[in-house]
């Protein structure tokens, strides 16, 4: 097991370095002058511009900048923005909103995805199955920003059921509609995955044996079929939590929620490269940690995976 964990850990370190390098390269090679934009329409003196660039190490070669940033991350320092505020402090103020939104979307994805997937499997090739599959395909096909604007207009502005923006009404009312939009695509994917896994489990020999023993149908479905069918589903939803955290950029922007996604969105517009890279790095770390936990769970559940 130790060899398995070391191998997975080394893979994640390489992935982390490669991904953060690409993010850092993409952000700091964008056109424009973020230091020059700090003064707005006024022109800063060349000496002042040079001093600010030197303060933030923007006059150094790219590899030296990236090495300095990576060393800071190892020590828990994600740098500061161009106004001198710590990136960690900026994220700390925003994480509670994003975590509330992502956790509610995750719960929405699990409850509705697994529930509708079970119904579709039990009603295979019937009207209920076809309806659920059609709805899942439709949800997957709709871009997130289109679904967000449509839900905001129909259920917020016209129907007046949910708040249309901000988090003034607190949890859970301010988060219900954006969480449903955020978790809709994942719920559709979980529905289809649960359906296929349940159909495969219901056709297994142990299910036929349980039916032959005249066990109650509810017990056959829940205790035997569902327990085996949920293994790939649990893997998907565990990793999808990282995607949900990263996908909050669009939803928080549309619903004006002051979370990590909105911070990333505004930082991109203001060319705050250190904030963009810092937020992206934290999201990468969360995703890699979830991936490692799933790998450890697989290794514990099935020893054969440890030798792969």
PDB file of C-alpha atoms in Angstrom:
ATOM      1  CA  UNK A   1       0.000   0.000   0.000  1.00  0.00           C
ATOM      2  CA  UNK A   2       2.860   2.387   0.805  1.00  0.00           C
ATOM      3  CA  UNK A   3       4.369   1.868  -2.658  1.00  0.00           C
ATOM      4  CA  UNK A   4       0.987   2.527  -4.223  1.00  0.00           C
ATOM      5  CA  UNK A   5       0.545   5.782  -2.279  1.00  0.00           C
ATOM      6  CA  UNK A   6       4.081   6.994  -3.088  1.00  0.00           C
ATOM      7  CA  UNK A   7       3.506   6.343  -6.792  1.00  0.00           C
ATOM      8  CA  UNK A   8       0.199   8.209  -6.793  1.00  0.00           C
ATOM      9  CA  UNK A   9       1.728  11.058  -4.790  1.00  0.00           C
ATOM     10  CA  UNK A  10       4.604  11.503  -7.242  1.00  0.00           C
ATOM     11  CA  UNK A  11       2.145  11.538 -10.152  1.00  0.00           C
ATOM     12  CA  UNK A  12       0.109  14.273  -8.480  1.00  0.00           C
ATOM     13  CA  UNK A  13       3.221  16.369  -7.832  1.00  0.00           C
ATOM     14  CA  UNK A  14       4.150  16.200 -11.517  1.00  0.00           C
ATOM     15  CA  UNK A  15       0.596  17.083 -12.523  1.00  0.00           C
ATOM     16  CA  UNK A  16       0.562  20.017 -10.090  1.00  0.00           C
ATOM     17  CA  UNK A  17       3.828  21.447 -11.433  1.00  0.00           C
ATOM     18  CA  UNK A  18       2.734  21.008 -15.046  1.00  0.00           C
ATOM     19  CA  UNK A  19      -0.723  22.538 -14.573  1.00  0.00           C
ATOM     20  CA  UNK A  20       0.469  25.508 -12.502  1.00  0.00           C
ATOM     21  CA  UNK A  21       3.217  26.154 -15.055  1.00  0.00           C
ATOM     22  CA  UNK A  22       0.652  26.318 -17.858  1.00  0.00           C
ATOM     23  CA  UNK A  23      -1.625  28.580 -15.806  1.00  0.00           C
ATOM     24  CA  UNK A  24       1.245  30.882 -14.864  1.00  0.00           C
ATOM     25  CA  UNK A  25       2.436  31.024 -18.467  1.00  0.00           C
ATOM     26  CA  UNK A  26      -1.064  31.750 -19.798  1.00  0.00           C
ATOM     27  CA  UNK A  27      -1.738  34.531 -17.277  1.00  0.00           C
ATOM     28  CA  UNK A  28       1.577  36.359 -17.384  1.00  0.00           C
ATOM     29  CA  UNK A  29       1.988  36.265 -21.163  1.00  0.00           C
ATOM     30  CA  UNK A  30      -1.374  37.918 -21.853  1.00  0.00           C
ATOM     31  CA  UNK A  31      -1.176  41.240 -23.712  1.00  0.00           C
ATOM     32  CA  UNK A  32      -1.638  44.451 -21.753  1.00  0.00           C
ATOM     33  CA  UNK A  33       0.100  46.283 -18.951  1.00  0.00           C
ATOM     34  CA  UNK A  34      -1.544  45.640 -15.559  1.00  0.00           C
ATOM     35  CA  UNK A  35       0.832  48.044 -13.794  1.00  0.00           C
ATOM     36  CA  UNK A  36       0.025  50.833 -16.244  1.00  0.00           C
ATOM     37  CA  UNK A  37      -3.697  50.238 -15.691  1.00  0.00           C
ATOM     38  CA  UNK A  38      -3.419  50.924 -11.955  1.00  0.00           C
ATOM     39  CA  UNK A  39      -3.496  54.689 -12.547  1.00  0.00           C
ATOM     40  CA  UNK A  40      -6.507  54.553 -14.860  1.00  0.00           C
ATOM     41  CA  UNK A  41      -6.388  57.302 -17.480  1.00  0.00           C
ATOM     42  CA  UNK A  42      -3.416  59.019 -15.854  1.00  0.00           C
ATOM     43  CA  UNK A  43       0.134  58.284 -16.913  1.00  0.00           C
ATOM     44  CA  UNK A  44       2.635  57.137 -14.312  1.00  0.00           C
ATOM     45  CA  UNK A  45       6.215  58.286 -14.491  1.00  0.00           C
ATOM     46  CA  UNK A  46       8.608  55.742 -16.039  1.00  0.00           C
ATOM     47  CA  UNK A  47      10.605  55.556 -12.782  1.00  0.00           C
ATOM     48  CA  UNK A  48       7.419  54.793 -10.845  1.00  0.00           C
ATOM     49  CA  UNK A  49       6.410  52.064 -13.312  1.00  0.00           C
ATOM     50  CA  UNK A  50       9.860  50.511 -13.117  1.00  0.00           C
ATOM     51  CA  UNK A  51       9.805  50.581  -9.298  1.00  0.00           C
ATOM     52  CA  UNK A  52       6.390  48.889  -9.137  1.00  0.00           C
ATOM     53  CA  UNK A  53       7.423  46.223 -11.657  1.00  0.00           C
ATOM     54  CA  UNK A  54      10.568  45.556  -9.632  1.00  0.00           C
ATOM     55  CA  UNK A  55       8.509  45.341  -6.418  1.00  0.00           C
ATOM     56  CA  UNK A  56       6.352  42.585  -7.923  1.00  0.00           C
ATOM     57  CA  UNK A  57       9.324  40.947  -9.728  1.00  0.00           C
ATOM     58  CA  UNK A  58       7.737  41.557 -13.139  1.00  0.00           C
ATOM     59  CA  UNK A  59      11.085  42.644 -14.539  1.00  0.00           C
ATOM     60  CA  UNK A  60      12.577  39.191 -13.943  1.00  0.00           C
ATOM     61  CA  UNK A  61      12.696  36.349 -16.524  1.00  0.00           C
ATOM     62  CA  UNK A  62       9.622  34.127 -16.659  1.00  0.00           C
ATOM     63  CA  UNK A  63      11.306  31.024 -15.197  1.00  0.00           C
ATOM     64  CA  UNK A  64      12.626  33.038 -12.275  1.00  0.00           C
ATOM     65  CA  UNK A  65       9.140  34.446 -11.602  1.00  0.00           C
ATOM     66  CA  UNK A  66       7.560  30.988 -11.720  1.00  0.00           C
ATOM     67  CA  UNK A  67      10.248  29.499  -9.466  1.00  0.00           C
ATOM     68  CA  UNK A  68       9.723  32.275  -6.944  1.00  0.00           C
ATOM     69  CA  UNK A  69       5.945  31.708  -7.024  1.00  0.00           C
ATOM     70  CA  UNK A  70       6.284  27.923  -6.644  1.00  0.00           C
ATOM     71  CA  UNK A  71       8.609  28.375  -3.688  1.00  0.00           C
ATOM     72  CA  UNK A  72       6.093  30.702  -2.075  1.00  0.00           C
ATOM     73  CA  UNK A  73       3.271  28.189  -2.578  1.00  0.00           C
ATOM     74  CA  UNK A  74       5.295  25.490  -0.825  1.00  0.00           C
ATOM     75  CA  UNK A  75       5.616  27.869   2.154  1.00  0.00           C
ATOM     76  CA  UNK A  76       1.902  28.782   2.043  1.00  0.00           C
ATOM     77  CA  UNK A  77       2.449  32.201   0.448  1.00  0.00           C
ATOM     78  CA  UNK A  78       0.384  32.876  -2.676  1.00  0.00           C
ATOM     79  CA  UNK A  79       1.628  36.431  -3.088  1.00  0.00           C
ATOM     80  CA  UNK A  80      -0.221  39.749  -3.087  1.00  0.00           C
ATOM     81  CA  UNK A  81      -2.308  41.640  -5.612  1.00  0.00           C
ATOM     82  CA  UNK A  82      -1.200  44.957  -7.124  1.00  0.00           C
ATOM     83  CA  UNK A  83      -2.841  46.844  -4.249  1.00  0.00           C
ATOM     84  CA  UNK A  84      -0.730  45.046  -1.638  1.00  0.00           C
ATOM     85  CA  UNK A  85      -3.474  42.772  -0.274  1.00  0.00           C
ATOM     86  CA  UNK A  86      -2.655  39.131   0.404  1.00  0.00           C
ATOM     87  CA  UNK A  87      -4.158  36.671  -2.068  1.00  0.00           C
ATOM     88  CA  UNK A  88      -4.853  34.247   0.778  1.00  0.00           C
ATOM     89  CA  UNK A  89      -6.817  36.933   2.644  1.00  0.00           C
ATOM     90  CA  UNK A  90      -8.832  37.707  -0.483  1.00  0.00           C
ATOM     91  CA  UNK A  91      -9.689  34.034  -0.903  1.00  0.00           C
ATOM     92  CA  UNK A  92     -10.447  33.513   2.793  1.00  0.00           C
ATOM     93  CA  UNK A  93     -13.210  36.135   2.619  1.00  0.00           C
ATOM     94  CA  UNK A  94     -14.774  34.442  -0.400  1.00  0.00           C
ATOM     95  CA  UNK A  95     -14.445  30.731   0.290  1.00  0.00           C
ATOM     96  CA  UNK A  96     -17.530  30.399   2.557  1.00  0.00           C
ATOM     97  CA  UNK A  97     -19.834  31.585  -0.244  1.00  0.00           C
ATOM     98  CA  UNK A  98     -18.303  29.240  -2.811  1.00  0.00           C
ATOM     99  CA  UNK A  99     -18.305  26.266  -0.437  1.00  0.00           C
ATOM    100  CA  UNK A 100     -21.971  26.814   0.412  1.00  0.00           C
ATOM    101  CA  UNK A 101     -22.858  27.073  -3.265  1.00  0.00           C
ATOM    102  CA  UNK A 102     -20.771  24.075  -4.350  1.00  0.00           C
ATOM    103  CA  UNK A 103     -21.924  21.849  -1.467  1.00  0.00           C
ATOM    104  CA  UNK A 104     -25.593  22.588  -2.205  1.00  0.00           C
ATOM    105  CA  UNK A 105     -25.038  21.942  -5.922  1.00  0.00           C
ATOM    106  CA  UNK A 106     -23.234  18.703  -5.022  1.00  0.00           C
ATOM    107  CA  UNK A 107     -26.145  17.560  -2.856  1.00  0.00           C
ATOM    108  CA  UNK A 108     -28.556  18.469  -5.653  1.00  0.00           C
ATOM    109  CA  UNK A 109     -26.450  16.451  -8.087  1.00  0.00           C
ATOM    110  CA  UNK A 110     -26.324  13.358  -5.870  1.00  0.00           C
ATOM    111  CA  UNK A 111     -29.959  13.304  -4.727  1.00  0.00           C
ATOM    112  CA  UNK A 112     -31.610  14.005  -8.077  1.00  0.00           C
ATOM    113  CA  UNK A 113     -28.992  12.227 -10.200  1.00  0.00           C
ATOM    114  CA  UNK A 114     -29.050   8.970  -8.248  1.00  0.00           C
ATOM    115  CA  UNK A 115     -32.814   9.126  -7.713  1.00  0.00           C
ATOM    116  CA  UNK A 116     -33.739   9.647 -11.350  1.00  0.00           C
ATOM    117  CA  UNK A 117     -31.081   7.128 -12.420  1.00  0.00           C
ATOM    118  CA  UNK A 118     -32.659   4.418 -10.271  1.00  0.00           C
ATOM    119  CA  UNK A 119     -36.134   5.257 -11.594  1.00  0.00           C
ATOM    120  CA  UNK A 120     -34.900   5.130 -15.196  1.00  0.00           C
ATOM    121  CA  UNK A 121     -33.228   1.755 -14.643  1.00  0.00           C
ATOM    122  CA  UNK A 122     -36.292   0.237 -13.006  1.00  0.00           C
ATOM    123  CA  UNK A 123     -38.529   1.643 -15.777  1.00  0.00           C
ATOM    124  CA  UNK A 124     -36.150   0.648 -18.558  1.00  0.00           C
ATOM    125  CA  UNK A 125     -37.474   1.206 -22.099  1.00  0.00           C
ATOM    126  CA  UNK A 126     -40.715   2.642 -20.770  1.00  0.00           C
ATOM    127  CA  UNK A 127     -42.083   6.174 -20.868  1.00  0.00           C
ATOM    128  CA  UNK A 128     -40.407   7.192 -17.596  1.00  0.00           C
ATOM    129  CA  UNK A 129     -37.023   5.974 -18.804  1.00  0.00           C
ATOM    130  CA  UNK A 130     -37.291   7.777 -22.149  1.00  0.00           C
ATOM    131  CA  UNK A 131     -38.452  11.005 -20.466  1.00  0.00           C
ATOM    132  CA  UNK A 132     -35.577  11.018 -17.979  1.00  0.00           C
ATOM    133  CA  UNK A 133     -32.998  10.290 -20.687  1.00  0.00           C
ATOM    134  CA  UNK A 134     -34.407  13.069 -22.870  1.00  0.00           C
ATOM    135  CA  UNK A 135     -34.262  15.552 -19.992  1.00  0.00           C
ATOM    136  CA  UNK A 136     -30.696  14.550 -19.111  1.00  0.00           C
ATOM    137  CA  UNK A 137     -29.515  15.035 -22.698  1.00  0.00           C
ATOM    138  CA  UNK A 138     -31.186  18.447 -22.767  1.00  0.00           C
ATOM    139  CA  UNK A 139     -29.515  19.548 -19.535  1.00  0.00           C
ATOM    140  CA  UNK A 140     -26.084  18.427 -20.721  1.00  0.00           C
ATOM    141  CA  UNK A 141     -26.545  20.287 -24.013  1.00  0.00           C
ATOM    142  CA  UNK A 142     -27.409  23.681 -22.477  1.00  0.00           C
ATOM    143  CA  UNK A 143     -24.383  25.907 -21.679  1.00  0.00           C
ATOM    144  CA  UNK A 144     -24.148  26.932 -18.034  1.00  0.00           C
ATOM    145  CA  UNK A 145     -24.404  30.674 -18.668  1.00  0.00           C
ATOM    146  CA  UNK A 146     -27.537  30.195 -20.818  1.00  0.00           C
ATOM    147  CA  UNK A 147     -29.187  28.071 -18.118  1.00  0.00           C
ATOM    148  CA  UNK A 148     -28.198  30.627 -15.459  1.00  0.00           C
ATOM    149  CA  UNK A 149     -29.675  33.595 -17.333  1.00  0.00           C
ATOM    150  CA  UNK A 150     -32.837  31.645 -18.236  1.00  0.00           C
ATOM    151  CA  UNK A 151     -33.402  30.483 -14.654  1.00  0.00           C
ATOM    152  CA  UNK A 152     -32.728  33.970 -13.323  1.00  0.00           C
ATOM    153  CA  UNK A 153     -35.236  35.511 -15.747  1.00  0.00           C
ATOM    154  CA  UNK A 154     -38.017  32.926 -15.448  1.00  0.00           C
ATOM    155  CA  UNK A 155     -37.850  31.918 -11.773  1.00  0.00           C
ATOM    156  CA  UNK A 156     -36.364  35.104 -10.330  1.00  0.00           C
ATOM    157  CA  UNK A 157     -37.581  38.111 -12.303  1.00  0.00           C
ATOM    158  CA  UNK A 158     -40.918  36.904 -13.694  1.00  0.00           C
ATOM    159  CA  UNK A 159     -42.067  34.306 -11.159  1.00  0.00           C
ATOM    160  CA  UNK A 160     -40.420  35.982  -8.148  1.00  0.00           C
ATOM    161  CA  UNK A 161     -39.782  32.649  -6.441  1.00  0.00           C
ATOM    162  CA  UNK A 162     -36.048  33.047  -5.859  1.00  0.00           C
ATOM    163  CA  UNK A 163     -33.712  36.030  -5.317  1.00  0.00           C
ATOM    164  CA  UNK A 164     -32.187  37.125  -8.605  1.00  0.00           C
ATOM    165  CA  UNK A 165     -28.775  38.259  -7.315  1.00  0.00           C
ATOM    166  CA  UNK A 166     -26.592  38.591  -4.242  1.00  0.00           C
ATOM    167  CA  UNK A 167     -26.673  36.700  -0.966  1.00  0.00           C
ATOM    168  CA  UNK A 168     -28.531  39.239   1.173  1.00  0.00           C
ATOM    169  CA  UNK A 169     -31.265  36.716   2.025  1.00  0.00           C
ATOM    170  CA  UNK A 170     -28.675  34.281   3.346  1.00  0.00           C
ATOM    171  CA  UNK A 171     -28.518  30.525   3.193  1.00  0.00           C
ATOM    172  CA  UNK A 172     -30.335  28.637   1.722  1.00  0.00           C
ATOM    173  CA  UNK A 173     -32.661  30.958  -0.268  1.00  0.00           C
ATOM    174  CA  UNK A 174     -29.890  32.934  -1.968  1.00  0.00           C
ATOM    175  CA  UNK A 175     -28.159  29.720  -3.047  1.00  0.00           C
ATOM    176  CA  UNK A 176     -31.038  27.473  -4.168  1.00  0.00           C
ATOM    177  CA  UNK A 177     -31.384  28.737  -7.736  1.00  0.00           C
ATOM    178  CA  UNK A 178     -27.649  29.121  -8.558  1.00  0.00           C
ATOM    179  CA  UNK A 179     -26.942  25.728  -6.933  1.00  0.00           C
ATOM    180  CA  UNK A 180     -29.618  24.072  -9.066  1.00  0.00           C
ATOM    181  CA  UNK A 181     -28.128  25.629 -12.205  1.00  0.00           C
ATOM    182  CA  UNK A 182     -24.601  24.636 -11.168  1.00  0.00           C
ATOM    183  CA  UNK A 183     -25.548  21.051 -10.314  1.00  0.00           C
ATOM    184  CA  UNK A 184     -27.902  20.435 -13.242  1.00  0.00           C
ATOM    185  CA  UNK A 185     -25.268  19.172 -15.691  1.00  0.00           C
ATOM    186  CA  UNK A 186     -23.665  16.948 -13.062  1.00  0.00           C
ATOM    187  CA  UNK A 187     -27.071  15.588 -12.058  1.00  0.00           C
ATOM    188  CA  UNK A 188     -27.784  14.681 -15.674  1.00  0.00           C
ATOM    189  CA  UNK A 189     -24.450  12.867 -15.958  1.00  0.00           C
ATOM    190  CA  UNK A 190     -25.021  11.055 -12.640  1.00  0.00           C
ATOM    191  CA  UNK A 191     -28.490  10.042 -13.833  1.00  0.00           C
ATOM    192  CA  UNK A 192     -27.137   8.392 -16.956  1.00  0.00           C
ATOM    193  CA  UNK A 193     -24.249   6.746 -15.088  1.00  0.00           C
ATOM    194  CA  UNK A 194     -26.532   5.427 -12.316  1.00  0.00           C
ATOM    195  CA  UNK A 195     -28.991   4.103 -14.871  1.00  0.00           C
ATOM    196  CA  UNK A 196     -26.359   2.145 -16.810  1.00  0.00           C
ATOM    197  CA  UNK A 197     -24.738   0.820 -13.620  1.00  0.00           C
ATOM    198  CA  UNK A 198     -28.096  -0.225 -12.159  1.00  0.00           C
ATOM    199  CA  UNK A 199     -29.119  -2.008 -15.366  1.00  0.00           C
ATOM    200  CA  UNK A 200     -25.826  -3.903 -15.382  1.00  0.00           C
ATOM    201  CA  UNK A 201     -26.197  -4.804 -11.684  1.00  0.00           C
ATOM    202  CA  UNK A 202     -29.802  -5.963 -12.097  1.00  0.00           C
ATOM    203  CA  UNK A 203     -28.676  -8.385 -14.814  1.00  0.00           C
ATOM    204  CA  UNK A 204     -25.952  -9.953 -12.640  1.00  0.00           C
ATOM    205  CA  UNK A 205     -26.117 -13.555 -11.412  1.00  0.00           C
ATOM    206  CA  UNK A 206     -26.322 -12.628  -7.722  1.00  0.00           C
ATOM    207  CA  UNK A 207     -29.467 -10.576  -8.419  1.00  0.00           C
ATOM    208  CA  UNK A 208     -31.115 -13.548 -10.129  1.00  0.00           C
ATOM    209  CA  UNK A 209     -30.132 -15.674  -7.139  1.00  0.00           C
ATOM    210  CA  UNK A 210     -31.654 -13.168  -4.732  1.00  0.00           C
ATOM    211  CA  UNK A 211     -34.881 -13.114  -6.766  1.00  0.00           C
ATOM    212  CA  UNK A 212     -34.937 -16.922  -6.835  1.00  0.00           C
ATOM    213  CA  UNK A 213     -34.738 -16.918  -3.020  1.00  0.00           C
ATOM    214  CA  UNK A 214     -37.926 -14.838  -3.045  1.00  0.00           C
ATOM    215  CA  UNK A 215     -36.339 -11.880  -1.278  1.00  0.00           C
ATOM    216  CA  UNK A 216     -38.403  -8.672  -1.152  1.00  0.00           C
ATOM    217  CA  UNK A 217     -37.935  -6.619  -4.320  1.00  0.00           C
ATOM    218  CA  UNK A 218     -37.055  -3.474  -2.351  1.00  0.00           C
ATOM    219  CA  UNK A 219     -34.263  -5.359  -0.561  1.00  0.00           C
ATOM    220  CA  UNK A 220     -32.979  -6.758  -3.865  1.00  0.00           C
ATOM    221  CA  UNK A 221     -32.832  -3.297  -5.425  1.00  0.00           C
ATOM    222  CA  UNK A 222     -31.440  -1.304  -2.497  1.00  0.00           C
ATOM    223  CA  UNK A 223     -29.229  -3.743  -0.617  1.00  0.00           C
ATOM    224  CA  UNK A 224     -27.838  -5.770  -3.513  1.00  0.00           C
ATOM    225  CA  UNK A 225     -28.153  -3.942  -6.838  1.00  0.00           C
ATOM    226  CA  UNK A 226     -27.741  -0.347  -5.690  1.00  0.00           C
ATOM    227  CA  UNK A 227     -24.738  -1.010  -3.451  1.00  0.00           C
ATOM    228  CA  UNK A 228     -22.810  -2.475  -6.373  1.00  0.00           C
ATOM    229  CA  UNK A 229     -24.064   0.069  -8.905  1.00  0.00           C
ATOM    230  CA  UNK A 230     -22.967   3.062  -6.814  1.00  0.00           C
ATOM    231  CA  UNK A 231     -19.226   2.280  -6.956  1.00  0.00           C
ATOM    232  CA  UNK A 232     -18.588   4.119 -10.276  1.00  0.00           C
ATOM    233  CA  UNK A 233     -21.132   6.778  -9.302  1.00  0.00           C
ATOM    234  CA  UNK A 234     -19.282   7.573  -6.067  1.00  0.00           C
ATOM    235  CA  UNK A 235     -16.055   7.937  -8.033  1.00  0.00           C
ATOM    236  CA  UNK A 236     -17.692  10.393 -10.410  1.00  0.00           C
ATOM    237  CA  UNK A 237     -19.353  12.553  -7.750  1.00  0.00           C
ATOM    238  CA  UNK A 238     -16.180  12.672  -5.632  1.00  0.00           C
ATOM    239  CA  UNK A 239     -14.154  14.054  -8.535  1.00  0.00           C
ATOM    240  CA  UNK A 240     -17.006  16.257  -9.717  1.00  0.00           C
ATOM    241  CA  UNK A 241     -16.845  18.281  -6.503  1.00  0.00           C
ATOM    242  CA  UNK A 242     -13.595  19.759  -7.810  1.00  0.00           C
ATOM    243  CA  UNK A 243     -15.256  20.615 -11.120  1.00  0.00           C
ATOM    244  CA  UNK A 244     -18.150  22.261  -9.266  1.00  0.00           C
ATOM    245  CA  UNK A 245     -15.753  24.511  -7.361  1.00  0.00           C
ATOM    246  CA  UNK A 246     -14.090  25.530 -10.619  1.00  0.00           C
ATOM    247  CA  UNK A 247     -17.434  26.012 -12.404  1.00  0.00           C
ATOM    248  CA  UNK A 248     -18.655  28.615  -9.921  1.00  0.00           C
ATOM    249  CA  UNK A 249     -17.010  31.349 -12.037  1.00  0.00           C
ATOM    250  CA  UNK A 250     -19.950  31.595 -14.453  1.00  0.00           C
ATOM    251  CA  UNK A 251     -22.746  31.064 -11.926  1.00  0.00           C
ATOM    252  CA  UNK A 252     -21.356  33.473  -9.332  1.00  0.00           C
ATOM    253  CA  UNK A 253     -20.861  36.046 -12.053  1.00  0.00           C
ATOM    254  CA  UNK A 254     -24.468  35.791 -13.251  1.00  0.00           C
ATOM    255  CA  UNK A 255     -26.021  35.750  -9.757  1.00  0.00           C
ATOM    256  CA  UNK A 256     -23.552  38.272  -8.303  1.00  0.00           C
ATOM    257  CA  UNK A 257     -22.441  36.009  -5.465  1.00  0.00           C
ATOM    258  CA  UNK A 258     -19.243  37.248  -3.757  1.00  0.00           C
ATOM    259  CA  UNK A 259     -17.371  33.961  -3.921  1.00  0.00           C
ATOM    260  CA  UNK A 260     -14.141  32.602  -5.346  1.00  0.00           C
ATOM    261  CA  UNK A 261     -15.612  32.436  -8.845  1.00  0.00           C
ATOM    262  CA  UNK A 262     -16.517  36.119  -8.835  1.00  0.00           C
ATOM    263  CA  UNK A 263     -13.066  36.973  -7.439  1.00  0.00           C
ATOM    264  CA  UNK A 264     -11.463  35.064 -10.302  1.00  0.00           C
ATOM    265  CA  UNK A 265     -13.739  36.745 -12.855  1.00  0.00           C
ATOM    266  CA  UNK A 266     -13.025  40.292 -11.645  1.00  0.00           C
ATOM    267  CA  UNK A 267      -9.305  39.562 -11.288  1.00  0.00           C
ATOM    268  CA  UNK A 268      -9.129  38.464 -14.918  1.00  0.00           C
ATOM    269  CA  UNK A 269     -10.786  41.703 -16.035  1.00  0.00           C
ATOM    270  CA  UNK A 270      -8.415  43.776 -13.884  1.00  0.00           C
ATOM    271  CA  UNK A 271      -5.380  41.727 -14.993  1.00  0.00           C
ATOM    272  CA  UNK A 272      -4.544  40.823 -11.395  1.00  0.00           C
ATOM    273  CA  UNK A 273      -2.292  37.957 -12.442  1.00  0.00           C
ATOM    274  CA  UNK A 274      -1.212  36.928  -8.937  1.00  0.00           C
ATOM    275  CA  UNK A 275      -4.847  36.562  -7.812  1.00  0.00           C
ATOM    276  CA  UNK A 276      -5.823  34.581 -10.923  1.00  0.00           C
ATOM    277  CA  UNK A 277      -2.880  32.215 -10.518  1.00  0.00           C
ATOM    278  CA  UNK A 278      -3.461  31.887  -6.763  1.00  0.00           C
ATOM    279  CA  UNK A 279      -7.146  30.995  -7.114  1.00  0.00           C
ATOM    280  CA  UNK A 280      -6.423  28.581  -9.959  1.00  0.00           C
ATOM    281  CA  UNK A 281      -3.658  26.949  -7.919  1.00  0.00           C
ATOM    282  CA  UNK A 282      -5.964  26.363  -4.945  1.00  0.00           C
ATOM    283  CA  UNK A 283      -8.601  24.846  -7.226  1.00  0.00           C
ATOM    284  CA  UNK A 284      -5.967  22.552  -8.735  1.00  0.00           C
ATOM    285  CA  UNK A 285      -4.868  21.491  -5.232  1.00  0.00           C
ATOM    286  CA  UNK A 286      -8.467  20.706  -4.244  1.00  0.00           C
ATOM    287  CA  UNK A 287      -9.014  18.640  -7.367  1.00  0.00           C
ATOM    288  CA  UNK A 288      -5.750  16.724  -6.915  1.00  0.00           C
ATOM    289  CA  UNK A 289      -6.556  16.045  -3.257  1.00  0.00           C
ATOM    290  CA  UNK A 290      -9.968  14.646  -4.191  1.00  0.00           C
ATOM    291  CA  UNK A 291      -8.319  12.536  -6.871  1.00  0.00           C
ATOM    292  CA  UNK A 292      -5.846  11.175  -4.329  1.00  0.00           C
ATOM    293  CA  UNK A 293      -8.638  10.319  -1.873  1.00  0.00           C
ATOM    294  CA  UNK A 294     -10.480   8.416  -4.604  1.00  0.00           C
ATOM    295  CA  UNK A 295      -7.293   6.522  -5.501  1.00  0.00           C
ATOM    296  CA  UNK A 296      -6.741   5.631  -1.840  1.00  0.00           C
ATOM    297  CA  UNK A 297     -10.334   4.435  -1.563  1.00  0.00           C
ATOM    298  CA  UNK A 298      -9.910   2.265  -4.637  1.00  0.00           C
ATOM    299  CA  UNK A 299      -6.718   0.808  -3.240  1.00  0.00           C
ATOM    300  CA  UNK A 300      -8.442  -0.068   0.022  1.00  0.00           C
ATOM    301  CA  UNK A 301     -11.521  -1.546  -1.628  1.00  0.00           C
ATOM    302  CA  UNK A 302      -9.738  -3.549  -4.298  1.00  0.00           C
ATOM    303  CA  UNK A 303      -6.112  -4.652  -3.634  1.00  0.00           C
ATOM    304  CA  UNK A 304      -5.702  -5.533  -7.316  1.00  0.00           C
ATOM    305  CA  UNK A 305      -5.681  -1.821  -8.184  1.00  0.00           C
ATOM    306  CA  UNK A 306      -2.547  -1.231  -6.107  1.00  0.00           C
ATOM    307  CA  UNK A 307      -0.381  -3.071  -8.603  1.00  0.00           C
ATOM    308  CA  UNK A 308      -1.627  -1.083 -11.620  1.00  0.00           C
TER     309      UNK A 308
END
